[in-house]
Tab-separated table of C-alpha atoms in Angstrom:
chain	number	residue	atom	x	y	z
A	1	UNK	CA	0.057	0.027	-0.031
A	2	UNK	CA	1.146	3.553	-0.738
A	3	UNK	CA	-0.638	5.362	2.037
A	4	UNK	CA	0.511	9.049	2.333
A	5	UNK	CA	3.083	8.784	-0.504
A	6	UNK	CA	2.402	11.607	-2.744
A	7	UNK	CA	5.698	12.101	-4.465
A	8	UNK	CA	5.659	11.290	-8.132
A	9	UNK	CA	8.594	9.247	-9.034
A	10	UNK	CA	8.349	9.750	-12.854
A	11	UNK	CA	9.579	6.243	-13.609
A	12	UNK	CA	13.164	7.117	-12.712
A	13	UNK	CA	15.622	6.224	-10.018
A	14	UNK	CA	16.255	8.828	-7.256
A	15	UNK	CA	19.621	10.009	-8.809
A	16	UNK	CA	18.221	10.327	-12.134
A	17	UNK	CA	15.163	12.134	-11.013
A	18	UNK	CA	17.249	14.521	-8.807
A	19	UNK	CA	19.484	15.349	-11.750
A	20	UNK	CA	16.646	15.797	-14.135
A	21	UNK	CA	14.730	18.223	-11.681
A	22	UNK	CA	17.995	20.157	-11.132
A	23	UNK	CA	18.501	20.558	-14.738
A	24	UNK	CA	14.911	21.479	-15.300
A	25	UNK	CA	15.039	24.085	-12.598
A	26	UNK	CA	18.242	25.457	-13.912
A	27	UNK	CA	16.526	25.902	-17.335
A	28	UNK	CA	13.458	27.364	-15.670
A	29	UNK	CA	15.431	30.120	-13.823
A	30	UNK	CA	17.544	30.928	-16.968
A	31	UNK	CA	14.779	30.931	-19.629
A	32	UNK	CA	11.826	31.922	-17.284
A	33	UNK	CA	9.604	29.381	-19.150
A	34	UNK	CA	10.051	25.804	-20.281
A	35	UNK	CA	7.910	23.437	-22.331
A	36	UNK	CA	7.466	19.964	-20.649
A	37	UNK	CA	4.977	17.242	-19.755
A	38	UNK	CA	2.382	18.000	-17.132
A	39	UNK	CA	3.739	15.363	-14.653
A	40	UNK	CA	7.232	16.760	-14.855
A	41	UNK	CA	5.956	20.396	-14.583
A	42	UNK	CA	4.099	19.329	-11.397
A	43	UNK	CA	7.143	17.669	-9.870
A	44	UNK	CA	9.363	20.562	-10.935
A	45	UNK	CA	6.925	23.075	-9.145
A	46	UNK	CA	7.317	21.111	-5.919
A	47	UNK	CA	11.042	21.097	-6.428
A	48	UNK	CA	11.711	24.814	-7.348
A	49	UNK	CA	9.240	26.857	-5.351
A	50	UNK	CA	10.973	26.166	-1.991
A	51	UNK	CA	14.300	27.226	-3.608
A	52	UNK	CA	12.761	30.441	-4.958
A	53	UNK	CA	11.326	31.203	-1.556
A	54	UNK	CA	14.857	30.600	-0.010
A	55	UNK	CA	16.288	33.167	-2.399
A	56	UNK	CA	14.190	35.914	-0.749
A	57	UNK	CA	16.870	36.367	1.951
A	58	UNK	CA	20.404	36.607	0.383
A	59	UNK	CA	22.551	35.048	2.939
A	60	UNK	CA	25.603	32.733	2.576
A	61	UNK	CA	23.677	29.786	4.150
A	62	UNK	CA	20.622	30.134	1.716
A	63	UNK	CA	23.002	30.540	-1.210
A	64	UNK	CA	24.866	27.244	-0.040
A	65	UNK	CA	21.549	25.384	0.456
A	66	UNK	CA	20.264	26.307	-3.096
A	67	UNK	CA	23.698	25.575	-4.544
A	68	UNK	CA	23.466	22.086	-3.216
A	69	UNK	CA	20.166	21.524	-5.140
A	70	UNK	CA	21.142	23.396	-8.429
A	71	UNK	CA	24.745	23.190	-8.710
A	72	UNK	CA	25.330	26.166	-11.080
A	73	UNK	CA	26.840	29.403	-9.923
A	74	UNK	CA	25.469	31.472	-12.793
A	75	UNK	CA	21.881	30.383	-12.069
A	76	UNK	CA	22.215	30.890	-8.441
A	77	UNK	CA	23.554	34.532	-9.214
A	78	UNK	CA	20.581	35.142	-11.343
A	79	UNK	CA	18.105	33.674	-8.794
A	80	UNK	CA	19.272	35.833	-5.999
A	81	UNK	CA	19.801	38.967	-7.900
A	82	UNK	CA	16.984	39.160	-10.549
A	83	UNK	CA	14.379	36.746	-9.596
A	84	UNK	CA	14.333	37.467	-5.955
A	85	UNK	CA	13.690	41.175	-6.453
A	86	UNK	CA	10.554	40.380	-8.592
A	87	UNK	CA	9.066	37.973	-6.118
A	88	UNK	CA	9.971	39.864	-2.818
A	89	UNK	CA	6.339	40.801	-1.994
A	90	UNK	CA	4.709	37.654	-3.290
A	91	UNK	CA	3.696	35.142	-0.442
A	92	UNK	CA	3.974	32.114	-2.615
A	93	UNK	CA	2.901	30.658	-5.957
A	94	UNK	CA	6.008	31.615	-7.907
A	95	UNK	CA	5.294	29.337	-10.918
A	96	UNK	CA	2.409	28.983	-13.251
A	97	UNK	CA	1.561	25.774	-15.289
A	98	UNK	CA	-0.365	26.419	-18.713
A	99	UNK	CA	-1.563	23.414	-20.350
A	100	UNK	CA	-0.965	23.160	-24.124
A	101	UNK	CA	-2.704	20.150	-25.198
A	102	UNK	CA	-1.334	16.560	-26.047
A	103	UNK	CA	1.845	15.564	-27.719
A	104	UNK	CA	1.290	13.940	-31.088
A	105	UNK	CA	3.705	10.946	-30.724
A	106	UNK	CA	2.459	9.336	-27.480
A	107	UNK	CA	-0.479	11.660	-26.541
A	108	UNK	CA	1.139	12.836	-23.484
A	109	UNK	CA	-0.164	15.951	-21.723
A	110	UNK	CA	2.045	18.951	-22.455
A	111	UNK	CA	2.358	22.352	-20.885
A	112	UNK	CA	4.467	25.370	-20.210
A	113	UNK	CA	5.810	26.097	-16.708
A	114	UNK	CA	6.944	29.598	-16.199
A	115	UNK	CA	7.909	32.052	-13.451
A	116	UNK	CA	4.804	34.300	-12.760
A	117	UNK	CA	6.214	37.692	-12.666
A	118	UNK	CA	7.972	37.298	-15.907
A	119	UNK	CA	4.958	36.881	-18.306
A	120	UNK	CA	3.826	40.424	-19.126
A	121	UNK	CA	0.701	39.101	-20.998
A	122	UNK	CA	-0.825	37.642	-17.863
A	123	UNK	CA	0.266	40.366	-15.357
A	124	UNK	CA	-2.316	42.553	-14.019
A	125	UNK	CA	-2.377	46.036	-15.681
A	126	UNK	CA	-0.618	48.605	-13.661
A	127	UNK	CA	-2.657	51.869	-13.517
A	128	UNK	CA	-0.249	54.178	-15.217
A	129	UNK	CA	-1.085	57.725	-15.183
A	130	UNK	CA	-2.467	58.601	-18.645
A	131	UNK	CA	-1.522	62.004	-20.132
A	132	UNK	CA	-4.146	64.315	-18.990
A	133	UNK	CA	-6.208	65.690	-21.876
A	134	UNK	CA	-8.228	68.710	-21.520
A	135	UNK	CA	-11.622	68.718	-23.031
A	136	UNK	CA	-11.672	71.490	-25.585
A	137	UNK	CA	-14.854	72.810	-27.160
A	138	UNK	CA	-14.973	72.815	-31.023
A	139	UNK	CA	-13.893	76.044	-32.472
A	140	UNK	CA	-16.950	78.104	-33.644
A	141	UNK	CA	-16.773	78.608	-37.247
A	142	UNK	CA	-18.228	81.953	-38.062
A	143	UNK	CA	-20.368	81.910	-41.092
A	144	UNK	CA	-18.897	84.278	-43.755
A	145	UNK	CA	-20.756	87.536	-43.694
A	146	UNK	CA	-22.688	87.956	-46.918
A	147	UNK	CA	-21.391	91.065	-48.663
A	148	UNK	CA	-24.355	91.217	-50.966
A	149	UNK	CA	-25.379	94.444	-49.492
A	150	UNK	CA	-22.062	96.038	-50.471
A	151	UNK	CA	-21.952	94.435	-53.806
A	152	UNK	CA	-25.413	95.399	-54.472
A	153	UNK	CA	-24.722	99.018	-53.689
A	154	UNK	CA	-21.610	99.112	-55.919
A	155	UNK	CA	-23.395	97.547	-58.768
A	156	UNK	CA	-25.967	100.392	-58.755
């Protein structure tokens, strides 16, 4: 029986699964969006969100803990400098999964997994101040004054 065992093993050994999730997390932090299967995206979300949460406080210990999971100094620098500033006020939910349909070869469910604050299309619109426009009335076009009276007098 597998009571209370919720982790998806993805048909891989522990070492293979850890290496795959670390590589996918590196790609997600670098590219901000990756295209993968739905099962891998859900497993990656459980793997990467605690690491992103740990990046909120930039201490030596948190950098060492994240490095033990990811193993790439450039990715960690990007995570702690760029990504952590965007997610500083967010209480959780740093990734978004968008389903894209099924793969043609084996009908696997495919999706995008992306960092939430990096998709400009789905971000709430910020209320930028619009340029104030004054409401102007239309200019009154004066009708040309008929000079028929002067023409009539000159013609006589």
